[in-house]
PDB file of C-alpha atoms in Angstrom:
ATOM      1  CA  MET Y 273      24.912 -38.413  32.483  1.00  0.00           C
ATOM      2  CA  ARG Y 274      22.379 -39.296  35.186  1.00  0.00           C
ATOM      3  CA  LEU Y 275      18.915 -37.917  36.003  1.00  0.00           C
ATOM      4  CA  SER Y 276      19.236 -36.370  39.483  1.00  0.00           C
ATOM      5  CA  ARG Y 277      16.002 -34.431  40.046  1.00  0.00           C
ATOM      6  CA  ILE Y 278      12.481 -34.130  38.669  1.00  0.00           C
ATOM      7  CA  LYS Y 279      10.569 -30.933  39.452  1.00  0.00           C
ATOM      8  CA  LEU Y 280       6.799 -31.113  38.937  1.00  0.00           C
ATOM      9  CA  ALA Y 281       4.217 -28.341  39.310  1.00  0.00           C
ATOM     10  CA  GLY Y 282       0.580 -28.514  38.194  1.00  0.00           C
ATOM     11  CA  PHE Y 283       1.215 -31.732  36.257  1.00  0.00           C
ATOM     12  CA  LYS Y 284      -1.652 -34.216  36.606  1.00  0.00           C
ATOM     13  CA  SER Y 285      -1.876 -35.160  40.308  1.00  0.00           C
ATOM     14  CA  PHE Y 286       1.163 -33.034  41.294  1.00  0.00           C
ATOM     15  CA  VAL Y 287      -0.684 -29.759  41.783  1.00  0.00           C
ATOM     16  CA  ASP Y 288       1.824 -28.396  44.307  1.00  0.00           C
ATOM     17  CA  PRO Y 289       5.475 -27.910  43.332  1.00  0.00           C
ATOM     18  CA  THR Y 290       7.145 -31.223  44.047  1.00  0.00           C
ATOM     19  CA  THR Y 291      10.759 -32.301  43.635  1.00  0.00           C
ATOM     20  CA  VAL Y 292      11.633 -35.975  43.228  1.00  0.00           C
ATOM     21  CA  HIS Y 293      15.293 -36.612  44.135  1.00  0.00           C
ATOM     22  CA  LEU Y 294      17.002 -39.562  42.453  1.00  0.00           C
ATOM     23  CA  VAL Y 295      19.993 -39.995  44.735  1.00  0.00           C
ATOM     24  CA  SER Y 296      21.393 -43.156  43.095  1.00  0.00           C
ATOM     25  CA  ASN Y 297      21.255 -45.183  39.956  1.00  0.00           C
ATOM     26  CA  LEU Y 298      18.508 -47.361  41.391  1.00  0.00           C
ATOM     27  CA  VAL Y 299      15.420 -45.644  42.812  1.00  0.00           C
ATOM     28  CA  GLY Y 300      12.005 -47.138  43.412  1.00  0.00           C
ATOM     29  CA  VAL Y 301       8.679 -45.299  43.627  1.00  0.00           C
ATOM     30  CA  VAL Y 302       6.059 -47.173  45.612  1.00  0.00           C
ATOM     31  CA  GLY Y 303       2.522 -46.322  46.650  1.00  0.00           C
ATOM     32  CA  PRO Y 304      -1.096 -47.403  46.383  1.00  0.00           C
ATOM     33  CA  ASN Y 305      -3.045 -47.397  43.172  1.00  0.00           C
ATOM     34  CA  GLY Y 306      -3.943 -43.865  42.054  1.00  0.00           C
ATOM     35  CA  SER Y 307      -1.156 -42.202  44.036  1.00  0.00           C
ATOM     36  CA  GLY Y 308       0.533 -40.909  40.846  1.00  0.00           C
ATOM     37  CA  LYS Y 309       3.448 -43.315  40.349  1.00  0.00           C
ATOM     38  CA  SER Y 310       2.882 -43.573  36.597  1.00  0.00           C
ATOM     39  CA  ASN Y 311       2.591 -39.787  36.384  1.00  0.00           C
ATOM     40  CA  ILE Y 312       6.306 -39.516  37.110  1.00  0.00           C
ATOM     41  CA  ILE Y 313       7.163 -41.605  34.036  1.00  0.00           C
ATOM     42  CA  ASP Y 314       4.602 -39.611  32.040  1.00  0.00           C
ATOM     43  CA  ALA Y 315       6.284 -36.424  33.217  1.00  0.00           C
ATOM     44  CA  VAL Y 316       9.681 -37.612  31.963  1.00  0.00           C
ATOM     45  CA  ARG Y 317       8.269 -38.614  28.585  1.00  0.00           C
ATOM     46  CA  TRP Y 318       6.277 -35.384  28.336  1.00  0.00           C
ATOM     47  CA  VAL Y 319       9.212 -33.081  29.042  1.00  0.00           C
ATOM     48  CA  MET Y 320      11.332 -34.975  26.482  1.00  0.00           C
ATOM     49  CA  GLY Y 321       8.868 -33.899  23.803  1.00  0.00           C
ATOM     50  CA  GLU Y 322       5.993 -36.371  23.763  1.00  0.00           C
ATOM     51  CA  SER Y 323       3.226 -34.858  21.622  1.00  0.00           C
ATOM     52  CA  SER Y 324       0.624 -37.648  21.727  1.00  0.00           C
ATOM     53  CA  ALA Y 325      -1.972 -37.353  24.498  1.00  0.00           C
ATOM     54  CA  LYS Y 326      -2.765 -41.061  24.016  1.00  0.00           C
ATOM     55  CA  HIS Y 327       0.737 -42.107  25.125  1.00  0.00           C
ATOM     56  CA  LEU Y 328       0.250 -39.931  28.232  1.00  0.00           C
ATOM     57  CA  ARG Y 329      -3.018 -41.681  29.080  1.00  0.00           C
ATOM     58  CA  GLY Y 330      -5.141 -38.676  28.189  1.00  0.00           C
ATOM     59  CA  GLU Y 331      -7.484 -37.394  25.515  1.00  0.00           C
ATOM     60  CA  SER Y 332      -5.776 -34.044  24.907  1.00  0.00           C
ATOM     61  CA  MET Y 333      -2.650 -32.207  25.982  1.00  0.00           C
ATOM     62  CA  ALA Y 334      -4.735 -30.063  28.321  1.00  0.00           C
ATOM     63  CA  ASP Y 335      -5.297 -33.215  30.408  1.00  0.00           C
ATOM     64  CA  VAL Y 336      -1.726 -33.004  31.746  1.00  0.00           C
ATOM     65  CA  ILE Y 337      -2.721 -29.822  33.656  1.00  0.00           C
ATOM     66  CA  PHE Y 338      -4.302 -30.365  37.069  1.00  0.00           C
ATOM     67  CA  ASN Y 339      -8.037 -30.050  36.429  1.00  0.00           C
ATOM     68  CA  GLY Y 340      -9.165 -29.512  40.031  1.00  0.00           C
ATOM     69  CA  SER Y 341     -10.684 -31.728  42.728  1.00  0.00           C
ATOM     70  CA  VAL Y 342     -13.190 -31.473  45.537  1.00  0.00           C
ATOM     71  CA  GLY Y 343     -10.888 -29.421  47.711  1.00  0.00           C
ATOM     72  CA  ARG Y 344      -8.635 -27.737  45.070  1.00  0.00           C
ATOM     73  CA  LYS Y 345      -9.284 -25.408  42.186  1.00  0.00           C
ATOM     74  CA  PRO Y 346      -7.800 -26.176  38.750  1.00  0.00           C
ATOM     75  CA  VAL Y 347      -4.534 -24.483  37.785  1.00  0.00           C
ATOM     76  CA  GLY Y 348      -3.744 -22.638  34.583  1.00  0.00           C
ATOM     77  CA  GLN Y 349      -0.447 -24.262  33.631  1.00  0.00           C
ATOM     78  CA  ALA Y 350       1.796 -27.263  34.193  1.00  0.00           C
ATOM     79  CA  SER Y 351       5.581 -27.455  34.153  1.00  0.00           C
ATOM     80  CA  ILE Y 352       8.145 -30.235  34.428  1.00  0.00           C
ATOM     81  CA  GLU Y 353      11.888 -29.783  34.811  1.00  0.00           C
ATOM     82  CA  LEU Y 354      14.462 -32.569  34.515  1.00  0.00           C
ATOM     83  CA  VAL Y 355      17.885 -31.919  36.017  1.00  0.00           C
ATOM     84  CA  PHE Y 356      20.730 -34.153  34.800  1.00  0.00           C
ATOM     85  CA  ASP Y 357      24.094 -34.624  36.492  1.00  0.00           C
ATOM     86  CA  ASN Y 358      26.754 -34.350  33.795  1.00  0.00           C
ATOM     87  CA  THR Y 359      29.906 -34.265  35.918  1.00  0.00           C
ATOM     88  CA  LYS Y 360      31.323 -37.192  33.897  1.00  0.00           C
ATOM     89  CA  GLY Y 361      30.955 -35.149  30.684  1.00  0.00           C
ATOM     90  CA  ALA Y 362      28.695 -37.158  28.432  1.00  0.00           C
ATOM     91  CA  LYS Y 363      29.319 -36.727  24.700  1.00  0.00           C
ATOM     92  CA  LEU Y 364      26.194 -34.799  23.827  1.00  0.00           C
ATOM     93  CA  GLY Y 365      27.685 -32.597  21.176  1.00  0.00           C
ATOM     94  CA  GLY Y 366      27.502 -28.857  21.139  1.00  0.00           C
ATOM     95  CA  GLN Y 367      28.110 -26.452  24.013  1.00  0.00           C
ATOM     96  CA  PHE Y 368      26.116 -28.369  26.658  1.00  0.00           C
ATOM     97  CA  GLU Y 369      28.480 -31.325  27.017  1.00  0.00           C
ATOM     98  CA  SER Y 370      30.824 -29.108  29.081  1.00  0.00           C
ATOM     99  CA  TYR Y 371      28.084 -28.267  31.616  1.00  0.00           C
ATOM    100  CA  ASP Y 372      28.133 -30.165  34.957  1.00  0.00           C
ATOM    101  CA  GLU Y 373      24.360 -29.886  35.155  1.00  0.00           C
ATOM    102  CA  ILE Y 374      21.811 -29.809  32.361  1.00  0.00           C
ATOM    103  CA  SER Y 375      18.249 -28.649  32.947  1.00  0.00           C
ATOM    104  CA  ILE Y 376      15.363 -29.375  30.580  1.00  0.00           C
ATOM    105  CA  LYS Y 377      12.004 -27.764  31.242  1.00  0.00           C
ATOM    106  CA  ARG Y 378       8.646 -27.817  29.493  1.00  0.00           C
ATOM    107  CA  GLN Y 379       5.730 -25.554  30.327  1.00  0.00           C
ATOM    108  CA  VAL Y 380       2.195 -25.659  28.911  1.00  0.00           C
ATOM    109  CA  THR Y 381      -0.854 -23.454  29.490  1.00  0.00           C
ATOM    110  CA  ARG Y 382      -4.547 -24.128  29.006  1.00  0.00           C
ATOM    111  CA  ASP Y 383      -4.648 -22.038  25.830  1.00  0.00           C
ATOM    112  CA  GLY Y 384      -2.358 -24.640  24.226  1.00  0.00           C
ATOM    113  CA  GLN Y 385       0.899 -22.661  24.331  1.00  0.00           C
ATOM    114  CA  SER Y 386       3.866 -24.964  25.003  1.00  0.00           C
ATOM    115  CA  ASN Y 387       7.401 -23.693  25.721  1.00  0.00           C
ATOM    116  CA  TYR Y 388      10.705 -25.523  26.129  1.00  0.00           C
ATOM    117  CA  TYR Y 389      13.710 -24.310  28.125  1.00  0.00           C
ATOM    118  CA  LEU Y 390      17.261 -25.615  28.071  1.00  0.00           C
ATOM    119  CA  ASN Y 391      19.360 -24.495  31.057  1.00  0.00           C
ATOM    120  CA  GLY Y 392      16.896 -21.639  31.541  1.00  0.00           C
ATOM    121  CA  SER Y 393      17.042 -20.438  27.900  1.00  0.00           C
ATOM    122  CA  LYS Y 394      13.980 -20.736  25.695  1.00  0.00           C
ATOM    123  CA  CYS Y 395      14.498 -23.234  22.890  1.00  0.00           C
ATOM    124  CA  ARG Y 396      12.716 -25.498  20.426  1.00  0.00           C
ATOM    125  CA  ARG Y 397      11.555 -29.080  20.909  1.00  0.00           C
ATOM    126  CA  ARG Y 398      13.979 -30.024  18.166  1.00  0.00           C
ATOM    127  CA  ASP Y 399      16.917 -28.664  20.191  1.00  0.00           C
ATOM    128  CA  ILE Y 400      16.100 -31.047  23.048  1.00  0.00           C
ATOM    129  CA  THR Y 401      15.655 -34.090  20.835  1.00  0.00           C
ATOM    130  CA  ASP Y 402      18.938 -33.321  19.031  1.00  0.00           C
ATOM    131  CA  ILE Y 403      20.886 -33.250  22.306  1.00  0.00           C
ATOM    132  CA  PHE Y 404      19.650 -36.660  23.428  1.00  0.00           C
ATOM    133  CA  LEU Y 405      19.626 -38.271  19.995  1.00  0.00           C
ATOM    134  CA  GLY Y 406      21.553 -41.568  20.170  1.00  0.00           C
ATOM    135  CA  THR Y 407      21.704 -41.623  23.991  1.00  0.00           C
ATOM    136  CA  GLY Y 408      18.670 -43.850  24.385  1.00  0.00           C
ATOM    137  CA  LEU Y 409      16.721 -41.069  26.073  1.00  0.00           C
ATOM    138  CA  GLY Y 410      13.627 -39.695  24.396  1.00  0.00           C
ATOM    139  CA  PRO Y 411       9.821 -39.576  24.589  1.00  0.00           C
ATOM    140  CA  ARG Y 412       9.478 -43.148  23.243  1.00  0.00           C
ATOM    141  CA  SER Y 413      12.968 -44.583  23.689  1.00  0.00           C
ATOM    142  CA  TYR Y 414      13.950 -47.881  25.282  1.00  0.00           C
ATOM    143  CA  ALA Y 415      15.435 -46.007  28.283  1.00  0.00           C
ATOM    144  CA  ILE Y 416      11.923 -45.313  29.602  1.00  0.00           C
ATOM    145  CA  ILE Y 417      10.271 -48.621  30.410  1.00  0.00           C
ATOM    146  CA  GLU Y 418       6.575 -48.559  31.242  1.00  0.00           C
ATOM    147  CA  GLN Y 419       3.819 -51.094  31.663  1.00  0.00           C
ATOM    148  CA  GLY Y 420       3.559 -53.426  28.698  1.00  0.00           C
ATOM    149  CA  MET Y 421       6.793 -52.248  27.083  1.00  0.00           C
ATOM    150  CA  ILE Y 422       8.675 -55.546  27.651  1.00  0.00           C
ATOM    151  CA  SER Y 423       5.903 -57.511  25.998  1.00  0.00           C
ATOM    152  CA  ARG Y 424       5.855 -55.024  23.111  1.00  0.00           C
ATOM    153  CA  LEU Y 425       9.594 -55.487  22.640  1.00  0.00           C
ATOM    154  CA  ILE Y 426       9.232 -59.259  22.646  1.00  0.00           C
ATOM    155  CA  GLU Y 427       6.330 -59.135  20.185  1.00  0.00           C
ATOM    156  CA  ALA Y 428       7.866 -56.380  18.082  1.00  0.00           C
ATOM    157  CA  LYS Y 429       8.383 -56.878  14.374  1.00  0.00           C
ATOM    158  CA  PRO Y 430      11.947 -57.002  13.039  1.00  0.00           C
ATOM    159  CA  GLU Y 431      11.684 -53.475  11.696  1.00  0.00           C
ATOM    160  CA  GLU Y 432      10.455 -52.129  15.053  1.00  0.00           C
ATOM    161  CA  LEU Y 433      13.125 -54.102  16.952  1.00  0.00           C
ATOM    162  CA  ARG Y 434      15.778 -52.803  14.603  1.00  0.00           C
ATOM    163  CA  VAL Y 435      14.876 -49.231  15.560  1.00  0.00           C
ATOM    164  CA  THR Y 436      15.389 -50.102  19.252  1.00  0.00           C
ATOM    165  CA  LEU Y 437      18.717 -51.826  18.596  1.00  0.00           C
ATOM    166  CA  GLU Y 438      19.975 -48.928  16.493  1.00  0.00           C
ATOM    167  CA  GLU Y 439      19.017 -46.529  19.280  1.00  0.00           C
ATOM    168  CA  ALA Y 440      20.888 -48.692  21.815  1.00  0.00           C
ATOM    169  CA  ALA Y 441      23.929 -48.926  19.517  1.00  0.00           C
ATOM    170  CA  GLY Y 442      23.995 -45.152  19.173  1.00  0.00           C
ATOM    171  CA  ILE Y 443      23.652 -45.110  15.385  1.00  0.00           C
ATOM    172  CA  SER Y 444      20.123 -43.716  15.336  1.00  0.00           C
ATOM    173  CA  LYS Y 445      21.434 -40.178  15.529  1.00  0.00           C
ATOM    174  CA  TYR Y 446      23.514 -40.764  12.401  1.00  0.00           C
ATOM    175  CA  LYS Y 447      20.519 -42.217  10.613  1.00  0.00           C
ATOM    176  CA  GLU Y 448      18.459 -39.267  11.764  1.00  0.00           C
ATOM    177  CA  ARG Y 449      21.093 -36.863  10.510  1.00  0.00           C
ATOM    178  CA  ARG Y 450      21.241 -38.817   7.256  1.00  0.00           C
ATOM    179  CA  ARG Y 451      17.468 -38.628   6.964  1.00  0.00           C
ATOM    180  CA  GLU Y 452      17.561 -34.904   7.667  1.00  0.00           C
ATOM    181  CA  THR Y 453      20.340 -34.455   5.100  1.00  0.00           C
ATOM    182  CA  GLU Y 454      18.379 -36.441   2.526  1.00  0.00           C
ATOM    183  CA  ASN Y 455      15.285 -34.373   3.320  1.00  0.00           C
ATOM    184  CA  ARG Y 456      17.314 -31.206   2.906  1.00  0.00           C
ATOM    185  CA  MET Y 457      18.706 -32.504  -0.379  1.00  0.00           C
ATOM    186  CA  GLN Y 458      15.214 -33.445  -1.506  1.00  0.00           C
ATOM    187  CA  HIS Y 459      13.952 -30.024  -0.487  1.00  0.00           C
ATOM    188  CA  THR Y 460      16.919 -28.496  -2.321  1.00  0.00           C
ATOM    189  CA  ASN Y 461      16.081 -30.503  -5.451  1.00  0.00           C
ATOM    190  CA  ASP Y 462      12.436 -29.473  -5.112  1.00  0.00           C
ATOM    191  CA  ASN Y 463      13.546 -25.871  -4.712  1.00  0.00           C
ATOM    192  CA  LEU Y 464      15.787 -26.213  -7.773  1.00  0.00           C
ATOM    193  CA  LEU Y 465      12.862 -27.554  -9.777  1.00  0.00           C
ATOM    194  CA  ARG Y 466      10.733 -24.707  -8.518  1.00  0.00           C
ATOM    195  CA  ILE Y 467      13.536 -22.283  -9.360  1.00  0.00           C
ATOM    196  CA  ASN Y 468      13.749 -23.744 -12.880  1.00  0.00           C
ATOM    197  CA  ASP Y 469       9.992 -23.393 -13.240  1.00  0.00           C
ATOM    198  CA  LEU Y 470      10.200 -19.859 -11.926  1.00  0.00           C
ATOM    199  CA  ARG Y 471      13.121 -19.178 -14.258  1.00  0.00           C
ATOM    200  CA  GLU Y 472      11.160 -20.414 -17.267  1.00  0.00           C
ATOM    201  CA  GLU Y 473       8.189 -18.334 -16.182  1.00  0.00           C
ATOM    202  CA  LEU Y 474      10.459 -15.351 -15.612  1.00  0.00           C
ATOM    203  CA  ASP Y 475      12.040 -15.882 -19.061  1.00  0.00           C
ATOM    204  CA  LYS Y 476       8.573 -15.762 -20.580  1.00  0.00           C
ATOM    205  CA  GLN Y 477       7.795 -12.674 -18.574  1.00  0.00           C
ATOM    206  CA  ILE Y 478      11.147 -11.156 -19.582  1.00  0.00           C
ATOM    207  CA  GLU Y 479      10.348 -11.726 -23.268  1.00  0.00           C
ATOM    208  CA  LYS Y 480       6.955 -10.174 -22.728  1.00  0.00           C
ATOM    209  CA  LEU Y 481       8.485  -7.304 -20.796  1.00  0.00           C
ATOM    210  CA  GLN Y 482      11.114  -6.826 -23.519  1.00  0.00           C
ATOM    211  CA  ARG Y 483       8.372  -6.552 -26.114  1.00  0.00           C
ATOM    212  CA  GLN Y 484       6.530  -4.166 -23.854  1.00  0.00           C
ATOM    213  CA  ALA Y 485       9.772  -2.226 -23.331  1.00  0.00           C
ATOM    214  CA  LYS Y 486      10.301  -1.945 -27.090  1.00  0.00           C
ATOM    215  CA  THR Y 487       6.695  -0.854 -27.496  1.00  0.00           C
ATOM    216  CA  ALA Y 488       7.159   1.632 -24.677  1.00  0.00           C
ATOM    217  CA  GLU Y 489      10.383   2.889 -26.283  1.00  0.00           C
ATOM    218  CA  LYS Y 490       8.568   3.359 -29.598  1.00  0.00           C
ATOM    219  CA  TYR Y 491       5.745   5.064 -27.763  1.00  0.00           C
ATOM    220  CA  LYS Y 492       8.271   7.297 -26.026  1.00  0.00           C
ATOM    221  CA  THR Y 493       9.911   8.140 -29.375  1.00  0.00           C
ATOM    222  CA  PHE Y 494       6.558   8.804 -31.039  1.00  0.00           C
ATOM    223  CA  LYS Y 495       5.475  10.839 -28.048  1.00  0.00           C
ATOM    224  CA  GLN Y 496       8.662  12.912 -28.302  1.00  0.00           C
ATOM    225  CA  GLU Y 497       8.079  13.409 -32.017  1.00  0.00           C
ATOM    226  CA  GLU Y 498       4.462  14.288 -31.312  1.00  0.00           C
ATOM    227  CA  ARG Y 499       5.530  16.877 -28.745  1.00  0.00           C
ATOM    228  CA  GLN Y 500       8.093  18.267 -31.186  1.00  0.00           C
ATOM    229  CA  MET Y 501       5.562  18.405 -34.022  1.00  0.00           C
ATOM    230  CA  LYS Y 502       2.977  19.959 -31.723  1.00  0.00           C
ATOM    231  CA  GLY Y 503       5.591  22.537 -30.727  1.00  0.00           C
ATOM    232  CA  GLU Y 504       6.427  23.291 -34.349  1.00  0.00           C
ATOM    233  CA  LEU Y 505       2.717  23.452 -35.220  1.00  0.00           C
ATOM    234  CA  LEU Y 506       2.057  25.795 -32.343  1.00  0.00           C
ATOM    235  CA  THR Y 507       5.026  27.909 -33.474  1.00  0.00           C
ATOM    236  CA  LEU Y 508       3.630  28.136 -37.009  1.00  0.00           C
ATOM    237  CA  GLN Y 509       0.165  28.894 -35.669  1.00  0.00           C
ATOM    238  CA  TRP Y 510       1.631  31.532 -33.397  1.00  0.00           C
ATOM    239  CA  LYS Y 511       3.511  33.078 -36.337  1.00  0.00           C
ATOM    240  CA  ASN Y 512       0.327  33.102 -38.449  1.00  0.00           C
ATOM    241  CA  ILE Y 513      -1.673  34.569 -35.607  1.00  0.00           C
ATOM    242  CA  ASP Y 514       1.055  37.148 -34.957  1.00  0.00           C
ATOM    243  CA  HIS Y 515       1.142  38.043 -38.676  1.00  0.00           C
ATOM    244  CA  GLU Y 516      -2.641  38.352 -38.788  1.00  0.00           C
ATOM    245  CA  ALA Y 517      -2.546  40.396 -35.605  1.00  0.00           C
ATOM    246  CA  ARG Y 518       0.052  42.737 -37.101  1.00  0.00           C
ATOM    247  CA  GLU Y 519      -2.011  43.071 -40.274  1.00  0.00           C
ATOM    248  CA  LYS Y 520      -5.137  43.744 -38.262  1.00  0.00           C
ATOM    249  CA  GLU Y 521      -3.222  46.185 -36.086  1.00  0.00           C
ATOM    250  CA  LEU Y 522      -1.994  47.963 -39.238  1.00  0.00           C
ATOM    251  CA  ALA Y 523      -5.521  47.963 -40.643  1.00  0.00           C
ATOM    252  CA  VAL Y 524      -6.810  49.337 -37.358  1.00  0.00           C
ATOM    253  CA  THR Y 525      -4.119  52.040 -37.481  1.00  0.00           C
ATOM    254  CA  GLN Y 526      -5.057  52.902 -41.051  1.00  0.00           C
ATOM    255  CA  GLY Y 527      -8.725  52.897 -40.111  1.00  0.00           C
ATOM    256  CA  GLU Y 528      -7.983  55.191 -37.192  1.00  0.00           C
ATOM    257  CA  THR Y 529      -6.061  57.501 -39.568  1.00  0.00           C
ATOM    258  CA  GLU Y 530      -8.923  57.471 -42.069  1.00  0.00           C
ATOM    259  CA  LEU Y 531     -11.387  57.995 -39.226  1.00  0.00           C
ATOM    260  CA  GLU Y 532      -9.421  60.959 -37.992  1.00  0.00           C
ATOM    261  CA  SER Y 533      -9.331  62.305 -41.600  1.00  0.00           C
ATOM    262  CA  GLU Y 534     -13.076  61.790 -41.926  1.00  0.00           C
ATOM    263  CA  ILE Y 535     -13.609  63.436 -38.555  1.00  0.00           C
ATOM    264  CA  ALA Y 536     -11.492  66.380 -39.688  1.00  0.00           C
ATOM    265  CA  THR Y 537     -13.480  66.575 -42.923  1.00  0.00           C
ATOM    266  CA  GLN Y 538     -16.714  66.288 -40.965  1.00  0.00           C
ATOM    267  CA  ARG Y 539     -15.583  69.057 -38.661  1.00  0.00           C
ATOM    268  CA  SER Y 540     -14.636  71.139 -41.714  1.00  0.00           C
ATOM    269  CA  HIS Y 541     -18.085  70.490 -43.200  1.00  0.00           C
ATOM    270  CA  GLU Y 542     -19.704  71.296 -39.889  1.00  0.00           C
ATOM    271  CA  ALA Y 543     -17.713  74.528 -39.769  1.00  0.00           C
ATOM    272  CA  GLY Y 544     -18.867  75.322 -43.361  1.00  0.00           C
ATOM    273  CA  ILE Y 545     -22.444  74.453 -42.435  1.00  0.00           C
ATOM    274  CA  GLU Y 546     -22.195  76.672 -39.386  1.00  0.00           C
ATOM    275  CA  LYS Y 547     -20.800  79.483 -41.520  1.00  0.00           C
ATOM    276  CA  GLN Y 548     -23.579  78.987 -44.091  1.00  0.00           C
ATOM    277  CA  ARG Y 549     -26.114  78.868 -41.281  1.00  0.00           C
ATOM    278  CA  GLU Y 550     -24.797  82.208 -40.010  1.00  0.00           C
ATOM    279  CA  GLU Y 551     -24.873  83.597 -43.581  1.00  0.00           C
ATOM    280  CA  HIS Y 552     -28.422  82.230 -43.966  1.00  0.00           C
ATOM    281  CA  ILE Y 553     -29.440  83.940 -40.775  1.00  0.00           C
ATOM    282  CA  GLU Y 554     -27.850  87.195 -41.975  1.00  0.00           C
ATOM    283  CA  SER Y 555     -29.585  86.788 -45.371  1.00  0.00           C
ATOM    284  CA  THR Y 556     -32.885  86.056 -43.656  1.00  0.00           C
ATOM    285  CA  ASP Y 557     -32.494  89.153 -41.489  1.00  0.00           C
ATOM    286  CA  HIS Y 558     -31.608  91.249 -44.578  1.00  0.00           C
ATOM    287  CA  PHE Y 559     -34.536  89.703 -46.459  1.00  0.00           C
ATOM    288  CA  ASN Y 560     -36.857  90.548 -43.594  1.00  0.00           C
ATOM    289  CA  GLU Y 561     -35.558  94.142 -43.597  1.00  0.00           C
ATOM    290  CA  VAL Y 562     -35.977  94.428 -47.374  1.00  0.00           C
ATOM    291  CA  GLN Y 563     -39.422  92.844 -47.174  1.00  0.00           C
ATOM    292  CA  ALA Y 564     -40.428  95.263 -44.420  1.00  0.00           C
ATOM    293  CA  LYS Y 565     -39.217  98.146 -46.535  1.00  0.00           C
ATOM    294  CA  PHE Y 566     -41.077  96.641 -49.510  1.00  0.00           C
ATOM    295  CA  TYR Y 567     -44.295  96.422 -47.520  1.00  0.00           C
ATOM    296  CA  GLN Y 568     -43.724  99.932 -46.280  1.00  0.00           C
ATOM    297  CA  VAL Y 569     -43.135 101.325 -49.829  1.00  0.00           C
ATOM    298  CA  GLY Y 570     -46.160  99.376 -51.089  1.00  0.00           C
ATOM    299  CA  SER Y 571     -48.260 100.854 -48.302  1.00  0.00           C
ATOM    300  CA  GLU Y 572     -47.007 104.290 -49.169  1.00  0.00           C
ATOM    301  CA  ILE Y 573     -47.738 103.687 -52.863  1.00  0.00           C
ATOM    302  CA  ALA Y 574     -51.221 102.457 -52.070  1.00  0.00           C
ATOM    303  CA  ALA Y 575     -51.823 105.525 -49.889  1.00  0.00           C
ATOM    304  CA  LYS Y 576     -50.589 107.818 -52.656  1.00  0.00           C
ATOM    305  CA  GLU Y 577     -52.672 105.995 -55.288  1.00  0.00           C
ATOM    306  CA  GLN Y 578     -55.688 106.372 -53.063  1.00  0.00           C
ATOM    307  CA  THR Y 579     -54.886 110.069 -52.685  1.00  0.00           C
ATOM    308  CA  ILE Y 580     -54.503 110.388 -56.418  1.00  0.00           C
ATOM    309  CA  GLN Y 581     -57.795 108.587 -56.926  1.00  0.00           C
ATOM    310  CA  HIS Y 582     -59.478 110.844 -54.459  1.00  0.00           C
ATOM    311  CA  VAL Y 583     -58.008 113.916 -56.164  1.00  0.00           C
ATOM    312  CA  ARG Y 584     -59.230 112.621 -59.513  1.00  0.00           C
ATOM    313  CA  LEU Y 585     -62.732 112.168 -58.158  1.00  0.00           C
ATOM    314  CA  ASN Y 586     -62.658 115.635 -56.709  1.00  0.00           C
ATOM    315  CA  ILE Y 587     -61.480 117.045 -60.095  1.00  0.00           C
ATOM    316  CA  ALA Y 588     -64.174 115.113 -61.928  1.00  0.00           C
ATOM    317  CA  LYS Y 589     -66.853 116.360 -59.556  1.00  0.00           C
ATOM    318  CA  ARG Y 590     -65.657 119.887 -60.032  1.00  0.00           C
ATOM    319  CA  LEU Y 591     -65.717 119.583 -63.775  1.00  0.00           C
ATOM    320  CA  LEU Y 592     -69.216 118.221 -63.778  1.00  0.00           C
ATOM    321  CA  SER Y 593     -70.487 120.924 -61.486  1.00  0.00           C
TER     322      SER Y 593
END
């Protein structure tokens, strides 16, 4: 697999879309200082997943975007695309080893959003590093040689040199997979411990919930008994109230009967009183008639006595004369 083209747009000094063609296995980039030669190497490292702005000779990742000049305005994003010729069918693993051409693209915006694309499909940074793992190609691999790298290799410690040799021998990918497997196993063990802790906590909660369930069941039973007893009590109260109501209704009926009897008696007495009143009126009228006759007879008697008295006086006068 060979790098055939590098497409740059908005990356550092390459503000305009630029394509660098690598027509052979040996290509040289020459130019004066400040013309952007090192930016090409930075572009390759950046698109392979470099995340340190320091290794790209900048202070932050936003520094890779063209920041403007005297005659040009700054741009809002930068993108790099590496196109590899894979006609010989490199053993990359996965579906991409059958492709004649492999394209890797990275795009970043000023708001910090970074996207990776593999043959035009959006992917993760991890997908790109997995493809090139063990091939010697990566953001900090020995395949990309920059200023000072030879001296760093010579002065490298045995552990650092071992990493480079393992990458060149192609065993780094197996070590990486082993490390990932060990991490997964460690995470699995951690998850198992967490699950055991959760299980113990859940067991405690289950015991508590069982006690609560028993209490709730007792409460439900007592509540049912309470409802039943309340129903029976209300039934007894209703029977008592109904009995009292019947008794009161009977008493009211009897009272109404007695009232009607008393009313009848009262009416009978009123009729008797009315009859006696009529008889009294008749007696009063008869008494008045008798009294009138009495006064009349008395008047007649008094008149006759006066006549008799007058006759007696006349007789006495005659006898004396």
